[in-house]
mmCIF file of C-alpha atoms in Angstrom:
data_model
loop_
_atom_site.group_PDB
_atom_site.id
_atom_site.type_symbol
_atom_site.label_atom_id
_atom_site.label_comp_id
_atom_site.label_asym_id
_atom_site.label_seq_id
_atom_site.Cartn_x
_atom_site.Cartn_y
_atom_site.Cartn_z
ATOM 1 C CA MET Y 21 115.095 90.050 161.153
ATOM 2 C CA VAL Y 22 116.517 86.775 159.768
ATOM 3 C CA LYS Y 23 120.049 86.672 158.271
ATOM 4 C CA SER Y 24 121.132 83.528 156.182
ATOM 5 C CA TRP Y 25 124.461 82.304 155.809
ATOM 6 C CA HIS Y 26 125.905 78.898 154.068
ATOM 7 C CA SER Y 27 129.232 77.353 153.884
ATOM 8 C CA LEU Y 28 131.231 77.969 150.674
ATOM 9 C CA ARG Y 29 132.087 74.402 150.575
ATOM 10 C CA THR Y 30 129.045 72.699 149.501
ATOM 11 C CA ALA Y 31 128.272 69.381 147.611
ATOM 12 C CA THR Y 32 125.427 69.538 145.250
ATOM 13 C CA GLN Y 33 123.074 66.601 145.779
ATOM 14 C CA PRO Y 34 121.641 64.722 142.733
ATOM 15 C CA PRO Y 35 118.319 65.603 141.487
ATOM 16 C CA LEU Y 36 115.493 63.267 142.540
ATOM 17 C CA HIS Y 37 114.463 60.822 139.611
ATOM 18 C CA HIS Y 38 111.094 60.897 138.194
ATOM 19 C CA GLY Y 39 109.667 57.942 139.959
ATOM 20 C CA GLN Y 40 105.906 57.419 140.420
ATOM 21 C CA ALA Y 41 104.481 57.915 144.030
ATOM 22 C CA HIS Y 42 101.595 55.951 144.689
ATOM 23 C CA ILE Y 43 100.081 58.002 147.794
ATOM 24 C CA THR Y 44 96.799 57.997 149.587
ATOM 25 C CA TYR Y 45 95.594 61.757 149.954
ATOM 26 C CA ALA Y 46 91.937 62.926 150.955
ATOM 27 C CA GLY Y 47 90.853 58.864 150.949
ATOM 28 C CA GLU Y 48 92.042 58.346 147.372
ATOM 29 C CA VAL Y 49 94.951 56.702 145.644
ATOM 30 C CA VAL Y 50 96.775 59.314 143.455
ATOM 31 C CA ASN Y 51 99.819 59.152 141.461
ATOM 32 C CA TYR Y 52 102.241 62.053 140.851
ATOM 33 C CA THR Y 53 105.721 62.231 140.408
ATOM 34 C CA PHE Y 54 108.444 63.701 143.067
ATOM 35 C CA LYS Y 55 109.494 66.463 140.470
ATOM 36 C CA GLN Y 56 106.034 67.617 140.244
ATOM 37 C CA LEU Y 57 106.144 68.041 144.123
ATOM 38 C CA GLN Y 58 109.374 69.851 144.008
ATOM 39 C CA TYR Y 59 108.032 72.234 141.325
ATOM 40 C CA PHE Y 60 104.882 72.736 143.366
ATOM 41 C CA ILE Y 61 106.877 73.683 146.653
ATOM 42 C CA ALA Y 62 109.431 75.967 144.384
ATOM 43 C CA VAL Y 63 106.409 77.890 143.172
ATOM 44 C CA ALA Y 64 104.851 78.177 146.992
ATOM 45 C CA ASP Y 65 108.247 79.478 147.851
ATOM 46 C CA ALA Y 66 108.900 81.894 145.103
ATOM 47 C CA GLY Y 67 105.041 83.191 145.072
ATOM 48 C CA THR Y 68 105.172 82.974 141.280
ATOM 49 C CA ILE Y 69 105.170 80.771 138.399
ATOM 50 C CA SER Y 70 108.158 82.642 136.573
ATOM 51 C CA GLY Y 71 110.213 82.696 139.845
ATOM 52 C CA ALA Y 72 109.856 79.259 140.489
ATOM 53 C CA ALA Y 73 110.545 78.387 136.750
ATOM 54 C CA THR Y 74 113.741 80.525 136.967
ATOM 55 C CA ALA Y 75 114.963 78.802 140.353
ATOM 56 C CA CYS Y 76 114.263 75.134 138.668
ATOM 57 C CA HIS Y 77 115.721 76.162 135.430
ATOM 58 C CA ILE Y 78 112.963 75.155 133.287
ATOM 59 C CA SER Y 79 110.572 77.025 130.996
ATOM 60 C CA GLN Y 80 107.559 79.162 132.510
ATOM 61 C CA ALA Y 81 105.157 76.985 130.395
ATOM 62 C CA ALA Y 82 106.653 73.769 131.594
ATOM 63 C CA MET Y 83 106.223 74.914 135.401
ATOM 64 C CA SER Y 84 102.462 75.835 134.790
ATOM 65 C CA GLN Y 85 101.849 72.643 132.858
ATOM 66 C CA SER Y 86 103.546 70.541 135.827
ATOM 67 C CA ILE Y 87 101.183 72.228 138.484
ATOM 68 C CA GLY Y 88 98.309 72.047 136.284
ATOM 69 C CA GLU Y 89 98.637 68.052 135.807
ATOM 70 C CA LEU Y 90 99.400 67.972 139.478
ATOM 71 C CA GLU Y 91 96.184 69.882 140.325
ATOM 72 C CA ARG Y 92 94.339 67.593 138.063
ATOM 73 C CA ILE Y 93 95.812 64.481 139.870
ATOM 74 C CA VAL Y 94 95.228 65.698 143.184
ATOM 75 C CA GLY Y 95 91.792 66.696 142.029
ATOM 76 C CA SER Y 96 91.637 69.942 143.672
ATOM 77 C CA GLN Y 97 93.026 73.411 142.998
ATOM 78 C CA LEU Y 98 96.071 74.510 144.819
ATOM 79 C CA LEU Y 99 97.136 77.932 143.771
ATOM 80 C CA VAL Y 100 95.111 80.903 142.826
ATOM 81 C CA ARG Y 101 96.814 82.809 139.929
ATOM 82 C CA HIS Y 102 96.804 86.553 140.223
ATOM 83 C CA ARG Y 103 98.272 88.203 137.296
ATOM 84 C CA ALA Y 104 99.805 91.222 139.423
ATOM 85 C CA ARG Y 105 100.361 89.417 142.622
ATOM 86 C CA GLY Y 106 101.561 86.137 141.650
ATOM 87 C CA VAL Y 107 100.148 83.025 143.308
ATOM 88 C CA VAL Y 108 98.249 82.434 146.529
ATOM 89 C CA LEU Y 109 97.764 79.119 148.153
ATOM 90 C CA THR Y 110 94.224 77.741 148.247
ATOM 91 C CA ALA Y 111 93.201 75.678 151.808
ATOM 92 C CA VAL Y 112 93.954 72.504 150.284
ATOM 93 C CA GLY Y 113 97.116 73.831 148.592
ATOM 94 C CA THR Y 114 98.376 74.805 152.052
ATOM 95 C CA HIS Y 115 97.698 71.374 153.684
ATOM 96 C CA PHE Y 116 99.256 69.695 150.427
ATOM 97 C CA LEU Y 117 102.273 71.822 150.644
ATOM 98 C CA ARG Y 118 103.375 70.543 154.125
ATOM 99 C CA ASP Y 119 102.575 66.924 152.882
ATOM 100 C CA ALA Y 120 104.728 67.613 149.813
ATOM 101 C CA LYS Y 121 107.556 68.716 151.841
ATOM 102 C CA GLU Y 122 107.380 65.828 154.135
ATOM 103 C CA LEU Y 123 107.270 63.292 151.016
ATOM 104 C CA VAL Y 124 109.984 65.136 149.521
ATOM 105 C CA ARG Y 125 112.062 65.477 152.397
ATOM 106 C CA HIS Y 126 111.678 61.858 153.255
ATOM 107 C CA ALA Y 127 112.860 60.816 149.550
ATOM 108 C CA GLU Y 128 116.073 62.994 150.093
ATOM 109 C CA GLU Y 129 116.455 61.584 153.087
ATOM 110 C CA VAL Y 130 116.579 58.077 152.048
ATOM 111 C CA GLN Y 131 118.798 59.325 148.882
ATOM 112 C CA GLY Y 132 121.110 60.831 151.498
ATOM 113 C CA LEU Y 133 121.264 57.883 154.027
ATOM 114 C CA ILE Y 134 122.751 55.570 151.067
ATOM 115 C CA GLY Y 135 125.440 58.135 150.517
ATOM 116 C CA GLU Y 136 126.030 58.721 154.225
ATOM 117 C CA ARG Y 137 126.783 55.212 154.719
ATOM 118 C CA GLN Y 138 128.897 54.862 151.696
ATOM 119 C CA SER Y 139 130.760 57.904 152.068
ATOM 120 C CA GLY Y 140 130.276 59.598 155.206
ATOM 121 C CA LEU Y 141 128.014 62.727 155.929
ATOM 122 C CA VAL Y 142 126.680 64.062 152.671
ATOM 123 C CA GLY Y 143 123.584 66.398 151.653
ATOM 124 C CA PRO Y 144 121.708 69.366 153.009
ATOM 125 C CA LEU Y 145 121.571 70.229 156.751
ATOM 126 C CA ASN Y 146 119.780 73.692 157.306
ATOM 127 C CA ILE Y 147 120.308 74.892 160.863
ATOM 128 C CA GLY Y 148 118.828 77.893 162.524
ATOM 129 C CA MET Y 149 120.612 79.626 165.009
ATOM 130 C CA TYR Y 150 119.275 81.932 167.662
ATOM 131 C CA SER Y 151 120.969 85.237 167.215
ATOM 132 C CA GLY Y 152 121.876 85.534 170.940
ATOM 133 C CA LEU Y 153 123.890 82.200 170.509
ATOM 134 C CA SER Y 154 125.417 82.682 167.140
ATOM 135 C CA ALA Y 155 128.433 84.404 168.684
ATOM 136 C CA PHE Y 156 129.255 81.734 170.818
ATOM 137 C CA TRP Y 157 128.303 78.675 168.285
ATOM 138 C CA LEU Y 158 128.791 79.735 164.811
ATOM 139 C CA PRO Y 159 132.438 80.138 164.621
ATOM 140 C CA VAL Y 160 133.048 76.630 166.164
ATOM 141 C CA VAL Y 161 130.214 74.834 163.990
ATOM 142 C CA CYS Y 162 132.146 76.478 160.913
ATOM 143 C CA GLU Y 163 135.492 75.299 162.107
ATOM 144 C CA GLN Y 164 134.873 72.284 163.587
ATOM 145 C CA PHE Y 165 131.652 70.677 161.986
ATOM 146 C CA THR Y 166 131.152 72.260 158.603
ATOM 147 C CA LYS Y 167 134.857 72.377 157.435
ATOM 148 C CA PRO Y 168 135.653 68.649 158.180
ATOM 149 C CA ASN Y 169 132.520 67.523 156.269
ATOM 150 C CA PRO Y 170 132.829 68.706 152.673
ATOM 151 C CA GLY Y 171 130.110 66.556 151.633
ATOM 152 C CA LEU Y 172 127.578 68.513 153.549
ATOM 153 C CA GLU Y 173 125.762 71.441 152.192
ATOM 154 C CA VAL Y 174 125.433 73.240 155.608
ATOM 155 C CA ARG Y 175 123.305 76.433 155.643
ATOM 156 C CA ILE Y 176 122.754 78.334 158.838
ATOM 157 C CA THR Y 177 119.959 80.950 159.484
ATOM 158 C CA GLU Y 178 120.422 83.374 162.358
ATOM 159 C CA GLY Y 179 117.486 85.166 163.881
ATOM 160 C CA ASP Y 180 114.491 85.131 166.467
ATOM 161 C CA GLY Y 181 114.390 81.785 168.195
ATOM 162 C CA ALA Y 182 110.557 81.620 167.964
ATOM 163 C CA GLU Y 183 110.651 82.707 164.279
ATOM 164 C CA LEU Y 184 113.363 79.983 163.387
ATOM 165 C CA GLN Y 185 111.209 77.510 165.384
ATOM 166 C CA GLU Y 186 108.366 78.175 163.124
ATOM 167 C CA ARG Y 187 110.506 77.916 160.083
ATOM 168 C CA LEU Y 188 111.611 74.408 161.379
ATOM 169 C CA LEU Y 189 107.749 73.385 161.904
ATOM 170 C CA GLU Y 190 107.305 74.255 158.461
ATOM 171 C CA GLY Y 191 109.946 72.149 157.219
ATOM 172 C CA TYR Y 192 112.393 74.959 156.145
ATOM 173 C CA LEU Y 193 115.122 74.280 158.885
ATOM 174 C CA ASP Y 194 116.278 70.726 159.945
ATOM 175 C CA ALA Y 195 117.366 72.214 163.568
ATOM 176 C CA VAL Y 196 117.512 75.177 165.482
ATOM 177 C CA ILE Y 197 120.257 75.984 168.301
ATOM 178 C CA THR Y 198 118.188 77.934 171.109
ATOM 179 C CA HIS Y 199 117.351 78.169 174.633
ATOM 180 C CA THR Y 200 114.815 75.532 176.224
ATOM 181 C CA ARG Y 201 112.921 78.570 177.643
ATOM 182 C CA HIS Y 202 112.159 79.867 174.198
ATOM 183 C CA LEU Y 203 110.722 76.345 172.605
ATOM 184 C CA LEU Y 204 107.545 76.188 170.755
ATOM 185 C CA PRO Y 205 104.880 73.294 170.972
ATOM 186 C CA GLY Y 206 105.627 70.694 168.514
ATOM 187 C CA VAL Y 207 109.266 70.353 168.708
ATOM 188 C CA LYS Y 208 111.711 67.977 170.222
ATOM 189 C CA HIS Y 209 114.989 68.945 171.710
ATOM 190 C CA THR Y 210 118.265 67.701 173.005
ATOM 191 C CA THR Y 211 119.973 69.951 175.716
ATOM 192 C CA VAL Y 212 123.759 70.254 175.050
ATOM 193 C CA MET Y 213 124.673 72.762 177.641
ATOM 194 C CA SER Y 214 123.147 74.009 180.983
ATOM 195 C CA GLY Y 215 122.305 77.829 181.166
ATOM 196 C CA ARG Y 216 122.084 78.770 184.570
ATOM 197 C CA PRO Y 217 121.734 82.929 184.789
ATOM 198 C CA TYR Y 218 124.568 84.941 186.526
ATOM 199 C CA VAL Y 219 124.760 88.437 187.649
ATOM 200 C CA LEU Y 220 127.269 90.635 185.966
ATOM 201 C CA LEU Y 221 128.501 93.580 187.869
ATOM 202 C CA ALA Y 222 131.361 96.260 187.257
ATOM 203 C CA ALA Y 223 134.528 95.088 188.875
ATOM 204 C CA GLY Y 224 134.348 98.044 191.612
ATOM 205 C CA HIS Y 225 130.769 97.324 192.528
ATOM 206 C CA ARG Y 226 130.536 97.004 196.199
ATOM 207 C CA LEU Y 227 129.237 93.268 195.965
ATOM 208 C CA ALA Y 228 131.753 92.378 193.252
ATOM 209 C CA ARG Y 229 134.267 90.608 195.493
ATOM 210 C CA ASN Y 230 131.339 88.256 197.099
ATOM 211 C CA GLY Y 231 131.307 85.627 194.447
ATOM 212 C CA SER Y 232 127.688 85.228 194.760
ATOM 213 C CA VAL Y 233 124.471 87.030 195.405
ATOM 214 C CA ARG Y 234 121.007 86.982 196.291
ATOM 215 C CA LEU Y 235 118.848 88.617 193.746
ATOM 216 C CA SER Y 236 116.781 90.544 196.579
ATOM 217 C CA ASP Y 237 120.063 92.342 197.212
ATOM 218 C CA LEU Y 238 119.852 93.945 193.908
ATOM 219 C CA ALA Y 239 116.419 95.379 194.296
ATOM 220 C CA GLU Y 240 117.198 98.898 194.510
ATOM 221 C CA GLU Y 241 119.952 98.852 191.780
ATOM 222 C CA ASP Y 242 119.617 99.978 188.127
ATOM 223 C CA PHE Y 243 119.211 97.305 185.572
ATOM 224 C CA VAL Y 244 120.771 97.036 182.286
ATOM 225 C CA SER Y 245 118.581 95.059 180.179
ATOM 226 C CA LEU Y 246 119.496 93.008 177.062
ATOM 227 C CA ASP Y 247 116.568 94.354 175.155
ATOM 228 C CA ILE Y 248 115.577 91.581 172.634
ATOM 229 C CA PRO Y 249 112.157 89.573 172.381
ATOM 230 C CA THR Y 250 113.356 86.417 173.963
ATOM 231 C CA VAL Y 251 114.806 88.272 177.154
ATOM 232 C CA ARG Y 252 111.816 90.270 177.704
ATOM 233 C CA ASP Y 253 109.572 87.301 177.004
ATOM 234 C CA ASN Y 254 111.475 84.719 179.221
ATOM 235 C CA GLN Y 255 114.455 86.129 181.160
ATOM 236 C CA LEU Y 256 112.645 89.207 182.782
ATOM 237 C CA VAL Y 257 109.617 86.818 183.524
ATOM 238 C CA ASN Y 258 111.786 84.307 185.219
ATOM 239 C CA LEU Y 259 113.626 87.069 187.251
ATOM 240 C CA ARG Y 260 110.165 88.441 188.658
ATOM 241 C CA MET Y 261 109.024 84.661 189.467
ATOM 242 C CA SER Y 262 112.375 84.539 191.293
ATOM 243 C CA GLY Y 263 111.680 87.531 193.382
ATOM 244 C CA LEU Y 264 113.236 90.305 191.757
ATOM 245 C CA ASP Y 265 111.438 93.259 189.819
ATOM 246 C CA PRO Y 266 114.353 94.952 187.870
ATOM 247 C CA LYS Y 267 114.528 98.706 187.808
ATOM 248 C CA ILE Y 268 115.327 98.874 183.956
ATOM 249 C CA ALA Y 269 117.216 102.205 183.649
ATOM 250 C CA TRP Y 270 119.395 101.104 180.587
ATOM 251 C CA SER Y 271 118.743 98.819 177.393
ATOM 252 C CA SER Y 272 120.516 97.502 174.314
ATOM 253 C CA SER Y 273 119.759 94.928 172.021
ATOM 254 C CA ASN Y 274 123.551 94.272 171.686
ATOM 255 C CA PHE Y 275 124.951 91.788 174.116
ATOM 256 C CA GLU Y 276 128.541 93.688 174.247
ATOM 257 C CA ALA Y 277 127.013 96.957 174.681
ATOM 258 C CA VAL Y 278 125.035 95.721 177.639
ATOM 259 C CA ARG Y 279 128.343 94.271 179.104
ATOM 260 C CA GLY Y 280 130.270 97.760 178.368
ATOM 261 C CA MET Y 281 127.369 99.660 180.259
ATOM 262 C CA VAL Y 282 127.836 97.287 183.174
ATOM 263 C CA ALA Y 283 131.453 97.418 183.326
ATOM 264 C CA ARG Y 284 131.168 101.402 183.332
ATOM 265 C CA GLY Y 285 128.970 101.233 186.702
ATOM 266 C CA LEU Y 286 125.666 101.977 184.930
ATOM 267 C CA GLY Y 287 123.836 99.087 186.660
ATOM 268 C CA TYR Y 288 123.891 95.335 186.780
ATOM 269 C CA THR Y 289 122.560 92.740 184.409
ATOM 270 C CA VAL Y 290 121.419 89.199 184.439
ATOM 271 C CA LEU Y 291 122.817 87.069 181.498
ATOM 272 C CA VAL Y 292 123.135 83.279 180.520
ATOM 273 C CA GLN Y 293 125.989 83.344 177.944
ATOM 274 C CA ARG Y 294 129.542 83.366 179.521
ATOM 275 C CA PRO Y 295 132.395 84.932 177.573
ATOM 276 C CA PRO Y 296 135.427 83.324 178.798
ATOM 277 C CA VAL Y 297 137.195 86.697 179.495
ATOM 278 C CA ASN Y 298 135.691 88.877 182.190
ATOM 279 C CA LEU Y 299 136.468 92.300 180.064
ATOM 280 C CA SER Y 300 133.980 94.512 178.088
ATOM 281 C CA TYR Y 301 135.046 95.225 174.664
ATOM 282 C CA ASP Y 302 136.772 98.691 175.734
ATOM 283 C CA GLY Y 303 139.116 96.750 178.197
ATOM 284 C CA LEU Y 304 137.289 97.348 181.608
ATOM 285 C CA PRO Y 305 136.899 94.516 184.142
ATOM 286 C CA LEU Y 306 133.837 92.910 184.942
ATOM 287 C CA ALA Y 307 132.742 90.593 187.895
ATOM 288 C CA VAL Y 308 130.785 87.318 187.441
ATOM 289 C CA LEU Y 309 128.526 86.297 190.360
ATOM 290 C CA GLU Y 310 126.471 83.470 190.959
ATOM 291 C CA ILE Y 311 122.858 83.584 191.982
ATOM 292 C CA GLU Y 312 122.267 82.410 195.593
ATOM 293 C CA GLY Y 313 118.754 80.106 195.613
ATOM 294 C CA PRO Y 314 116.697 78.983 193.145
ATOM 295 C CA VAL Y 315 116.391 80.556 189.670
ATOM 296 C CA GLY Y 316 115.120 79.259 186.361
ATOM 297 C CA HIS Y 317 117.142 77.858 183.971
ATOM 298 C CA SER Y 318 117.615 78.481 180.337
ATOM 299 C CA ASP Y 319 119.706 75.565 178.892
ATOM 300 C CA ILE Y 320 121.103 75.530 175.440
ATOM 301 C CA CYS Y 321 119.480 73.007 173.209
ATOM 302 C CA VAL Y 322 119.432 71.715 169.821
ATOM 303 C CA ALA Y 323 115.388 71.668 168.757
ATOM 304 C CA TYR Y 324 114.137 69.730 165.676
ATOM 305 C CA THR Y 325 110.683 68.126 164.512
ATOM 306 C CA ALA Y 326 109.036 65.696 166.536
ATOM 307 C CA SER Y 327 107.187 64.157 163.586
ATOM 308 C CA GLU Y 328 110.524 62.988 161.655
ATOM 309 C CA ARG Y 329 113.253 60.440 162.652
ATOM 310 C CA PRO Y 330 116.641 62.394 162.792
ATOM 311 C CA SER Y 331 118.865 61.831 159.642
ATOM 312 C CA LEU Y 332 122.679 60.709 160.339
ATOM 313 C CA ARG Y 333 123.871 64.137 159.570
ATOM 314 C CA LEU Y 334 121.424 65.606 162.095
ATOM 315 C CA ARG Y 335 122.498 63.168 164.697
ATOM 316 C CA ALA Y 336 126.008 63.892 163.974
ATOM 317 C CA PHE Y 337 125.554 67.774 164.326
ATOM 318 C CA ILE Y 338 123.499 67.249 167.605
ATOM 319 C CA GLU Y 339 126.523 64.819 168.793
ATOM 320 C CA PHE Y 340 128.798 67.640 168.000
ATOM 321 C CA CYS Y 341 127.051 70.310 169.645
ATOM 322 C CA GLU Y 342 126.757 67.944 172.790
ATOM 323 C CA GLY Y 343 130.528 67.624 172.975
ATOM 324 C CA ILE Y 344 131.023 71.224 172.360
ATOM 325 C CA GLY Y 345 128.771 71.938 175.237
ATOM 326 C CA ALA Y 346 130.583 69.400 177.533
ATOM 327 C CA GLU Y 347 133.835 70.872 176.864
ATOM 328 C CA ARG Y 348 132.538 74.500 177.574
ATOM 329 C CA GLU Y 349 130.807 73.403 180.945
ATOM 330 C CA GLN Y 350 134.274 71.653 182.082
ATOM 331 C CA GLY Y 351 135.877 74.943 181.427
ATOM 332 C CA PRO Y 352 139.664 75.560 179.913
ATOM 333 C CA ASP Y 353 142.150 72.710 180.472
ATOM 334 C CA PRO Y 354 144.529 74.183 183.144
ATOM 335 C CA SER Y 355 147.696 72.692 181.717
#
């Protein structure tokens, strides 16, 4: 499940002009407008000619004419029209869609750079946020990055880290906040905060006062699992590679539910995210123990596409995340 959120304080970017693009595609020089590319992308996203026409505020006939003219210029059929099922991309259309998105994205980027240099950060910025991190990052991004930059049209989509990165590679997102252990091939990343796992115990546990613990000391204890794909696919594998095969007795897909079960003595867990208060939702105390010996890290990072140069606004967002990560690693100001 992917959830989408966007800032209510957005700026509408002016439409692209109808300038001609002279691009070499399939070995030949072809001519088409950026508007035609935008319409083609809209049809691919909507899945129907009528849906794309509505989204672009033009008539269905005008949309069909634009796509037909684009296919004539390219010299290949890009879409298969089905009366009942809308449109389906051909093999050529699938490849052309990727190229069209990159070209339109670059044109928007050039336009945005002019505005950014003149009046600060402006234009769209589509951010994916791994749902396991959103409680820790979404509020501060809204307050300290989105709100102070009203010229940005920030959209944040929460969901599974791998799924969000796939959308990043498809051109729908500019960046994804996720863990380094979750990265897919083909993306670059900037680490913004270290993520060394830790053991969480009930305050009354026999080891709670030790400050640190060997994973082998927990081998016979019940384990409370954060039951989400990235933990199953990465963290449990990491623990087994570190010498611990957890005895899973309880599980939940909710981070705070896992902490609550641990606080009630149902078992221990291993987490990466560290809330500033060692209390469960129902007010029971918890003990955080560092892991003795080597254990794989799962650092927090901003992932982005390797094929594109980050825009000014994306670079500003990465720098912002680096600053927040540094503050959190230093801990609260004792004064």
